[in-house]
Amino acid sequence: MPAIAHQPPQTVRANGIDICYEIFGDPAAPPLLLIMGLGGQMIIWDDEFCEQLAARGFRVIRFDNRDIGQSSKLHGGRRLTPFELLKLRFFNIPVAAPYKIIDMAKDTVGLMDALDIPSAHLVGASMGGMIAQEVAISFPHRVRSLTSIMSTTGNPRLPPPKREIAMLLMAPPPKTREEYITRFQKTWRALRAGSFPEDEARDVALAERCFARGLNPAGVGRQLRAILASGSRKPRLHQVTAPTLVIHGKLDPLVHHAAGTDTAESIPNAKLLMIERMGHAIPIPTWAQIIAAIADHAHGANAQAA
């Protein structure tokens, strides 16, 4: 693969906060924003994944969401309690939150404004898919195409996460670098829902990079509150006009594959790609299929708009 143009991480002011971002690919190529999920720094979008996507003819932009990595850290909120979750699940009593998914959608649009991008292809994973959906609902003119990966509409009738995964993610944050690396490895093994030696061989180095960039456990808690406080997008997803691709793993232990089906059924003319051995992660053996699907979908949207 030929060398890919690379703009190192920079920080820009957008929607009243600082957002750290990084760009791969030709500056003149169609922009494609990668939006990461709950507690995930932008580097969870693997460097090589970004380069391979850029080689398909895109200006690939990854960024740290608010409250994570090297973007602004906010304040407020407290650790989510099981009692709050019970009230939400059984009595539909909303969780309080310092901000919601719509605010994170505005961050995404603010970043586009700061980079002089009138519209872009949006690719969101997990919570990032929720953010991308919200941008497509609330700011339709800014979205050339939407790809929602291992995400959900927020429909409360969908199956919940597997209990062991929920407990792992709700555990108190690690206190030392060594504990963090061990937790990182354990979490991603569980989320992948299978053995992926290539990915596992990279986990320690990736955990070390995340730790060096800075952790913010309280921010992860606020992001989780944002998800729970935002409710269901399902009643509004019929408003989405952007060409939409939904990708989901059949083995996803965190966001059940029924959520992928529900997302595709809720958005007019959405395409659904279910991947057999995929859990709640994008392991290396799935890259070729997923990158091809994203690229074909986005290029198809470009041709349709021309």
mmCIF file of C-alpha atoms in Angstrom:
data_model
loop_
_atom_site.group_PDB
_atom_site.id
_atom_site.type_symbol
_atom_site.label_atom_id
_atom_site.label_comp_id
_atom_site.label_asym_id
_atom_site.label_seq_id
_atom_site.Cartn_x
_atom_site.Cartn_y
_atom_site.Cartn_z
ATOM 1 C CA MET A 1 0.000 0.000 0.000
ATOM 2 C CA PRO A 2 1.450 3.430 -0.934
ATOM 3 C CA ALA A 3 2.290 5.899 1.829
ATOM 4 C CA ILE A 4 -0.810 7.602 3.255
ATOM 5 C CA ALA A 5 -0.738 11.321 4.028
ATOM 6 C CA HIS A 6 -0.964 11.832 7.776
ATOM 7 C CA GLN A 7 -1.723 14.928 9.827
ATOM 8 C CA PRO A 8 -0.628 14.311 13.452
ATOM 9 C CA PRO A 9 -3.008 14.933 16.366
ATOM 10 C CA GLN A 10 -4.104 18.525 16.895
ATOM 11 C CA THR A 11 -6.621 20.240 19.143
ATOM 12 C CA VAL A 12 -9.307 22.648 17.991
ATOM 13 C CA ARG A 13 -12.055 24.572 19.793
ATOM 14 C CA ALA A 14 -15.508 23.319 18.821
ATOM 15 C CA ASN A 15 -18.933 23.605 20.479
ATOM 16 C CA GLY A 16 -17.328 25.274 23.483
ATOM 17 C CA ILE A 17 -14.823 22.481 24.195
ATOM 18 C CA ASP A 18 -11.399 21.364 22.969
ATOM 19 C CA ILE A 19 -11.465 18.365 20.632
ATOM 20 C CA CYS A 20 -8.345 16.381 19.788
ATOM 21 C CA TYR A 21 -8.379 14.963 16.256
ATOM 22 C CA GLU A 22 -6.094 13.279 13.727
ATOM 23 C CA ILE A 23 -6.335 12.986 9.927
ATOM 24 C CA PHE A 24 -5.256 10.262 7.484
ATOM 25 C CA GLY A 25 -5.415 10.543 3.695
ATOM 26 C CA ASP A 26 -5.572 13.048 0.870
ATOM 27 C CA PRO A 27 -6.807 16.477 2.083
ATOM 28 C CA ALA A 28 -8.847 16.768 -1.134
ATOM 29 C CA ALA A 29 -10.631 13.422 -0.680
ATOM 30 C CA PRO A 30 -14.209 13.164 0.643
ATOM 31 C CA PRO A 31 -14.158 13.537 4.458
ATOM 32 C CA LEU A 32 -15.087 10.530 6.585
ATOM 33 C CA LEU A 33 -15.416 10.938 10.366
ATOM 34 C CA LEU A 34 -14.852 7.991 12.694
ATOM 35 C CA ILE A 35 -16.759 8.331 15.987
ATOM 36 C CA MET A 36 -15.698 6.002 18.799
ATOM 37 C CA GLY A 37 -17.818 4.429 21.523
ATOM 38 C CA LEU A 38 -18.181 4.623 25.293
ATOM 39 C CA GLY A 39 -14.869 5.262 27.039
ATOM 40 C CA GLY A 40 -12.932 4.647 23.829
ATOM 41 C CA GLN A 41 -10.134 6.991 22.834
ATOM 42 C CA MET A 42 -9.773 7.755 19.139
ATOM 43 C CA ILE A 43 -6.799 5.382 18.862
ATOM 44 C CA ILE A 44 -9.178 2.446 19.342
ATOM 45 C CA TRP A 45 -9.763 3.127 15.640
ATOM 46 C CA ASP A 46 -6.536 1.316 14.757
ATOM 47 C CA ASP A 47 -3.902 3.285 12.810
ATOM 48 C CA GLU A 48 -3.774 0.626 10.076
ATOM 49 C CA PHE A 49 -7.581 0.496 9.882
ATOM 50 C CA CYS A 50 -7.602 4.269 9.297
ATOM 51 C CA GLU A 51 -4.836 4.015 6.697
ATOM 52 C CA GLN A 52 -6.608 1.240 4.801
ATOM 53 C CA LEU A 53 -9.835 3.240 4.796
ATOM 54 C CA ALA A 54 -7.949 6.347 3.614
ATOM 55 C CA ALA A 55 -6.394 4.266 0.813
ATOM 56 C CA ARG A 56 -9.934 3.681 -0.456
ATOM 57 C CA GLY A 57 -10.175 7.377 -1.287
ATOM 58 C CA PHE A 58 -11.183 9.203 1.899
ATOM 59 C CA ARG A 59 -9.881 11.910 4.197
ATOM 60 C CA VAL A 60 -10.277 9.922 7.414
ATOM 61 C CA ILE A 61 -10.699 11.919 10.621
ATOM 62 C CA ARG A 62 -10.718 10.281 14.046
ATOM 63 C CA PHE A 63 -11.190 12.237 17.268
ATOM 64 C CA ASP A 64 -11.533 11.932 21.021
ATOM 65 C CA ASN A 65 -15.094 12.475 22.197
ATOM 66 C CA ARG A 66 -15.616 14.905 25.067
ATOM 67 C CA ASP A 67 -14.507 13.536 28.440
ATOM 68 C CA ILE A 68 -12.014 11.071 26.960
ATOM 69 C CA GLY A 69 -8.422 11.018 25.710
ATOM 70 C CA GLN A 70 -7.054 14.491 25.059
ATOM 71 C CA SER A 71 -10.344 16.295 24.456
ATOM 72 C CA SER A 72 -11.897 18.474 27.169
ATOM 73 C CA LYS A 73 -12.768 16.907 30.510
ATOM 74 C CA LEU A 74 -16.100 18.047 31.875
ATOM 75 C CA HIS A 75 -17.512 18.061 35.395
ATOM 76 C CA GLY A 76 -20.555 16.951 37.336
ATOM 77 C CA GLY A 77 -22.424 13.709 37.704
ATOM 78 C CA ARG A 78 -21.616 10.843 40.005
ATOM 79 C CA ARG A 79 -20.949 7.154 39.582
ATOM 80 C CA LEU A 80 -24.003 5.370 38.199
ATOM 81 C CA THR A 81 -25.768 3.197 40.767
ATOM 82 C CA PRO A 82 -27.613 -0.118 40.254
ATOM 83 C CA PHE A 83 -30.675 1.542 41.810
ATOM 84 C CA GLU A 84 -30.739 4.173 39.039
ATOM 85 C CA LEU A 85 -30.512 1.431 36.426
ATOM 86 C CA LEU A 86 -33.396 -0.447 38.026
ATOM 87 C CA LYS A 87 -35.543 2.709 38.090
ATOM 88 C CA LEU A 88 -34.771 3.303 34.429
ATOM 89 C CA ARG A 89 -35.454 -0.283 33.323
ATOM 90 C CA PHE A 90 -38.607 -1.007 35.295
ATOM 91 C CA PHE A 91 -40.175 2.414 35.890
ATOM 92 C CA ASN A 92 -38.731 4.432 32.996
ATOM 93 C CA ILE A 93 -37.425 7.055 35.424
ATOM 94 C CA PRO A 94 -34.709 8.957 33.512
ATOM 95 C CA VAL A 95 -31.096 9.009 34.632
ATOM 96 C CA ALA A 96 -29.741 12.497 35.363
ATOM 97 C CA ALA A 97 -26.785 13.549 33.199
ATOM 98 C CA PRO A 98 -24.560 16.638 32.757
ATOM 99 C CA TYR A 99 -24.932 16.251 28.972
ATOM 100 C CA LYS A 100 -26.656 13.994 26.437
ATOM 101 C CA ILE A 101 -25.994 12.366 23.069
ATOM 102 C CA ILE A 102 -27.318 15.474 21.281
ATOM 103 C CA ASP A 103 -24.492 17.479 22.887
ATOM 104 C CA MET A 104 -21.953 14.975 21.586
ATOM 105 C CA ALA A 105 -23.602 15.198 18.157
ATOM 106 C CA LYS A 106 -23.105 18.970 18.335
ATOM 107 C CA ASP A 107 -19.426 18.340 19.170
ATOM 108 C CA THR A 108 -19.133 16.334 15.942
ATOM 109 C CA VAL A 109 -20.774 19.092 13.903
ATOM 110 C CA GLY A 110 -18.626 21.672 15.704
ATOM 111 C CA LEU A 111 -15.484 19.780 14.702
ATOM 112 C CA MET A 112 -16.697 19.739 11.104
ATOM 113 C CA ASP A 113 -17.267 23.502 11.307
ATOM 114 C CA ALA A 114 -13.763 24.041 12.704
ATOM 115 C CA LEU A 115 -12.269 21.987 9.856
ATOM 116 C CA ASP A 116 -14.415 23.735 7.197
ATOM 117 C CA ILE A 117 -16.261 20.531 6.311
ATOM 118 C CA PRO A 118 -19.811 21.276 5.097
ATOM 119 C CA SER A 119 -20.781 17.584 5.047
ATOM 120 C CA ALA A 120 -19.087 14.246 5.674
ATOM 121 C CA HIS A 121 -19.526 10.499 5.732
ATOM 122 C CA LEU A 122 -20.104 9.459 9.356
ATOM 123 C CA VAL A 123 -19.015 6.088 10.745
ATOM 124 C CA GLY A 124 -19.876 5.466 14.386
ATOM 125 C CA ALA A 125 -19.157 2.443 16.575
ATOM 126 C CA SER A 126 -21.357 1.620 19.596
ATOM 127 C CA MET A 127 -21.977 4.970 21.365
ATOM 128 C CA GLY A 128 -20.352 6.531 18.312
ATOM 129 C CA GLY A 129 -23.147 5.013 16.239
ATOM 130 C CA MET A 130 -25.679 6.678 18.531
ATOM 131 C CA ILE A 131 -23.924 10.012 18.054
ATOM 132 C CA ALA A 132 -23.807 9.543 14.273
ATOM 133 C CA GLN A 133 -27.517 8.662 14.235
ATOM 134 C CA GLU A 134 -28.297 11.829 16.176
ATOM 135 C CA VAL A 135 -26.282 13.950 13.746
ATOM 136 C CA ALA A 136 -28.193 12.352 10.845
ATOM 137 C CA ILE A 137 -31.514 13.154 12.565
ATOM 138 C CA SER A 138 -30.756 16.671 13.817
ATOM 139 C CA PHE A 139 -28.303 17.913 11.177
ATOM 140 C CA PRO A 140 -29.265 15.987 8.020
ATOM 141 C CA HIS A 141 -27.538 18.399 5.629
ATOM 142 C CA ARG A 142 -24.176 17.624 7.270
ATOM 143 C CA VAL A 143 -24.301 13.870 6.546
ATOM 144 C CA ARG A 144 -23.336 12.388 3.163
ATOM 145 C CA SER A 145 -23.761 8.833 4.395
ATOM 146 C CA LEU A 146 -24.220 7.073 7.732
ATOM 147 C CA THR A 147 -22.608 3.828 8.856
ATOM 148 C CA SER A 148 -23.779 2.612 12.271
ATOM 149 C CA ILE A 149 -21.624 -0.202 13.678
ATOM 150 C CA MET A 150 -22.583 -2.434 16.652
ATOM 151 C CA SER A 151 -24.934 0.291 17.858
ATOM 152 C CA THR A 152 -28.594 0.667 18.778
ATOM 153 C CA THR A 153 -31.669 2.846 18.479
ATOM 154 C CA GLY A 154 -31.957 2.996 22.257
ATOM 155 C CA ASN A 155 -35.209 1.008 22.064
ATOM 156 C CA PRO A 156 -35.803 -0.199 25.676
ATOM 157 C CA ARG A 157 -37.472 -3.387 24.416
ATOM 158 C CA LEU A 158 -34.237 -4.738 22.968
ATOM 159 C CA PRO A 159 -32.366 -7.531 24.802
ATOM 160 C CA PRO A 160 -29.998 -6.256 27.521
ATOM 161 C CA PRO A 161 -26.226 -6.874 27.603
ATOM 162 C CA LYS A 162 -24.972 -10.208 28.879
ATOM 163 C CA ARG A 163 -24.719 -10.027 32.659
ATOM 164 C CA GLU A 164 -20.989 -10.835 32.828
ATOM 165 C CA ILE A 165 -20.174 -8.060 30.331
ATOM 166 C CA ALA A 166 -22.320 -5.538 32.193
ATOM 167 C CA MET A 167 -20.622 -6.424 35.482
ATOM 168 C CA LEU A 168 -17.179 -6.113 33.906
ATOM 169 C CA LEU A 169 -17.937 -2.658 32.525
ATOM 170 C CA MET A 170 -19.560 -1.477 35.784
ATOM 171 C CA ALA A 171 -16.610 -2.584 37.955
ATOM 172 C CA PRO A 172 -14.675 0.120 39.825
ATOM 173 C CA PRO A 173 -11.903 1.633 37.682
ATOM 174 C CA PRO A 174 -8.375 0.199 38.031
ATOM 175 C CA LYS A 175 -6.025 2.129 40.291
ATOM 176 C CA THR A 176 -2.614 1.424 38.744
ATOM 177 C CA ARG A 177 -1.094 1.183 35.261
ATOM 178 C CA GLU A 178 -0.674 -2.566 35.639
ATOM 179 C CA GLU A 179 -4.283 -3.021 36.763
ATOM 180 C CA TYR A 180 -5.447 -0.918 33.813
ATOM 181 C CA ILE A 181 -3.525 -3.017 31.280
ATOM 182 C CA THR A 182 -4.851 -6.253 32.782
ATOM 183 C CA ARG A 183 -8.424 -4.913 32.770
ATOM 184 C CA PHE A 184 -8.010 -3.683 29.188
ATOM 185 C CA GLN A 185 -6.956 -7.139 28.015
ATOM 186 C CA LYS A 186 -9.761 -8.877 29.909
ATOM 187 C CA THR A 187 -12.404 -6.425 28.665
ATOM 188 C CA TRP A 188 -11.470 -6.671 25.000
ATOM 189 C CA ARG A 189 -11.211 -10.454 25.099
ATOM 190 C CA ALA A 190 -14.758 -10.528 26.463
ATOM 191 C CA LEU A 191 -16.074 -7.961 23.987
ATOM 192 C CA ARG A 192 -14.584 -9.795 20.997
ATOM 193 C CA ALA A 193 -16.524 -12.907 22.043
ATOM 194 C CA GLY A 194 -13.927 -15.202 20.538
ATOM 195 C CA SER A 195 -10.231 -15.857 20.066
ATOM 196 C CA PHE A 196 -8.427 -13.318 17.872
ATOM 197 C CA PRO A 197 -4.677 -13.816 18.478
ATOM 198 C CA GLU A 198 -3.599 -10.942 16.191
ATOM 199 C CA ASP A 199 -5.683 -8.470 18.165
ATOM 200 C CA GLU A 200 -4.716 -9.935 21.533
ATOM 201 C CA ALA A 201 -1.044 -9.538 20.610
ATOM 202 C CA ARG A 202 -1.619 -5.775 20.232
ATOM 203 C CA ASP A 203 -3.677 -5.232 23.383
ATOM 204 C CA VAL A 204 -0.824 -4.420 25.774
ATOM 205 C CA ALA A 205 0.731 -1.837 23.445
ATOM 206 C CA LEU A 206 -2.671 -0.243 22.800
ATOM 207 C CA ALA A 207 -3.458 -0.167 26.529
ATOM 208 C CA GLU A 208 -0.109 1.511 27.170
ATOM 209 C CA ARG A 209 -0.892 4.165 24.537
ATOM 210 C CA CYS A 210 -4.315 4.826 26.077
ATOM 211 C CA PHE A 211 -2.817 5.088 29.564
ATOM 212 C CA ALA A 212 -0.083 7.473 28.349
ATOM 213 C CA ARG A 213 -2.664 9.734 26.648
ATOM 214 C CA GLY A 214 -4.557 10.010 29.932
ATOM 215 C CA LEU A 215 -7.530 8.301 31.562
ATOM 216 C CA ASN A 216 -10.726 9.869 32.851
ATOM 217 C CA PRO A 217 -12.941 7.311 34.648
ATOM 218 C CA ALA A 218 -15.385 10.015 35.761
ATOM 219 C CA GLY A 219 -15.766 11.054 32.126
ATOM 220 C CA VAL A 220 -16.635 7.506 31.094
ATOM 221 C CA GLY A 221 -19.345 7.596 33.752
ATOM 222 C CA ARG A 222 -20.711 10.847 32.324
ATOM 223 C CA GLN A 223 -20.716 9.349 28.819
ATOM 224 C CA LEU A 224 -22.707 6.371 30.129
ATOM 225 C CA ARG A 225 -25.168 8.734 31.776
ATOM 226 C CA ALA A 226 -25.484 10.590 28.464
ATOM 227 C CA ILE A 227 -26.516 7.355 26.740
ATOM 228 C CA LEU A 228 -29.061 6.423 29.398
ATOM 229 C CA ALA A 229 -30.470 9.945 29.710
ATOM 230 C CA SER A 230 -30.979 10.335 25.966
ATOM 231 C CA GLY A 231 -33.677 7.711 25.596
ATOM 232 C CA SER A 232 -34.707 6.053 22.366
ATOM 233 C CA ARG A 233 -34.004 7.507 18.917
ATOM 234 C CA LYS A 234 -36.291 4.917 17.300
ATOM 235 C CA PRO A 235 -39.346 7.238 16.921
ATOM 236 C CA ARG A 236 -37.172 9.803 15.095
ATOM 237 C CA LEU A 237 -34.966 7.562 12.944
ATOM 238 C CA HIS A 238 -37.536 7.518 10.148
ATOM 239 C CA GLN A 239 -36.441 11.125 9.548
ATOM 240 C CA VAL A 240 -32.949 10.035 8.441
ATOM 241 C CA THR A 241 -32.406 10.825 4.763
ATOM 242 C CA ALA A 242 -28.726 9.904 4.492
ATOM 243 C CA PRO A 243 -27.928 6.578 2.795
ATOM 244 C CA THR A 244 -27.427 4.239 5.746
ATOM 245 C CA LEU A 245 -25.447 1.055 6.331
ATOM 246 C CA VAL A 246 -25.837 -0.886 9.586
ATOM 247 C CA ILE A 247 -23.071 -3.333 10.558
ATOM 248 C CA HIS A 248 -23.415 -5.674 13.533
ATOM 249 C CA GLY A 249 -21.799 -8.807 14.908
ATOM 250 C CA LYS A 250 -23.964 -11.857 15.468
ATOM 251 C CA LEU A 251 -22.013 -12.656 18.661
ATOM 252 C CA ASP A 252 -22.174 -9.173 20.229
ATOM 253 C CA PRO A 253 -22.386 -9.672 24.029
ATOM 254 C CA LEU A 254 -22.927 -5.994 24.863
ATOM 255 C CA VAL A 255 -25.332 -4.688 22.213
ATOM 256 C CA HIS A 256 -27.399 -7.681 21.065
ATOM 257 C CA HIS A 257 -27.517 -8.230 17.312
ATOM 258 C CA ALA A 258 -31.267 -7.558 17.482
ATOM 259 C CA ALA A 259 -30.281 -3.907 17.975
ATOM 260 C CA GLY A 260 -28.615 -3.912 14.564
ATOM 261 C CA THR A 261 -31.748 -5.304 12.961
ATOM 262 C CA ASP A 262 -33.871 -2.758 14.825
ATOM 263 C CA THR A 263 -31.634 0.093 13.634
ATOM 264 C CA ALA A 264 -31.815 -1.008 10.001
ATOM 265 C CA GLU A 265 -35.592 -1.450 10.186
ATOM 266 C CA SER A 266 -36.017 2.020 11.731
ATOM 267 C CA ILE A 267 -34.133 3.946 9.026
ATOM 268 C CA PRO A 268 -35.671 4.201 5.547
ATOM 269 C CA ASN A 269 -33.871 2.043 2.950
ATOM 270 C CA ALA A 270 -31.022 1.135 5.327
ATOM 271 C CA LYS A 271 -28.790 -1.804 4.401
ATOM 272 C CA LEU A 272 -27.884 -4.389 7.052
ATOM 273 C CA LEU A 273 -24.632 -6.353 7.191
ATOM 274 C CA MET A 274 -24.459 -9.041 9.876
ATOM 275 C CA ILE A 275 -21.005 -10.529 10.490
ATOM 276 C CA GLU A 276 -20.819 -14.106 11.745
ATOM 277 C CA ARG A 277 -17.797 -14.182 14.104
ATOM 278 C CA MET A 278 -17.959 -10.579 15.271
ATOM 279 C CA GLY A 279 -18.704 -9.523 18.851
ATOM 280 C CA HIS A 280 -18.576 -5.970 20.189
ATOM 281 C CA ALA A 281 -15.294 -5.066 18.506
ATOM 282 C CA ILE A 282 -13.791 -4.794 15.038
ATOM 283 C CA PRO A 283 -11.139 -7.537 15.067
ATOM 284 C CA ILE A 284 -8.444 -7.631 12.396
ATOM 285 C CA PRO A 285 -9.909 -10.608 10.460
ATOM 286 C CA THR A 286 -13.075 -8.534 9.818
ATOM 287 C CA TRP A 287 -11.257 -5.442 8.545
ATOM 288 C CA ALA A 288 -11.273 -6.325 4.853
ATOM 289 C CA GLN A 289 -15.028 -6.971 4.839
ATOM 290 C CA ILE A 290 -15.913 -3.948 6.974
ATOM 291 C CA ILE A 291 -13.603 -1.484 5.210
ATOM 292 C CA ALA A 292 -14.894 -2.628 1.820
ATOM 293 C CA ALA A 293 -18.498 -2.273 2.991
ATOM 294 C CA ILE A 294 -17.928 1.242 4.389
ATOM 295 C CA ALA A 295 -16.020 2.374 1.290
ATOM 296 C CA ASP A 296 -18.542 0.937 -1.186
ATOM 297 C CA HIS A 297 -21.416 2.478 0.759
ATOM 298 C CA ALA A 298 -19.801 5.932 0.987
ATOM 299 C CA HIS A 299 -18.655 5.981 -2.632
ATOM 300 C CA GLY A 300 -22.128 4.876 -3.666
ATOM 301 C CA ALA A 301 -23.590 7.795 -1.717
ATOM 302 C CA ASN A 302 -21.146 10.171 -3.462
ATOM 303 C CA ALA A 303 -22.230 8.861 -6.863
ATOM 304 C CA GLN A 304 -25.890 9.163 -5.912
ATOM 305 C CA ALA A 305 -25.423 12.780 -4.841
ATOM 306 C CA ALA A 306 -23.426 13.757 -7.962
#
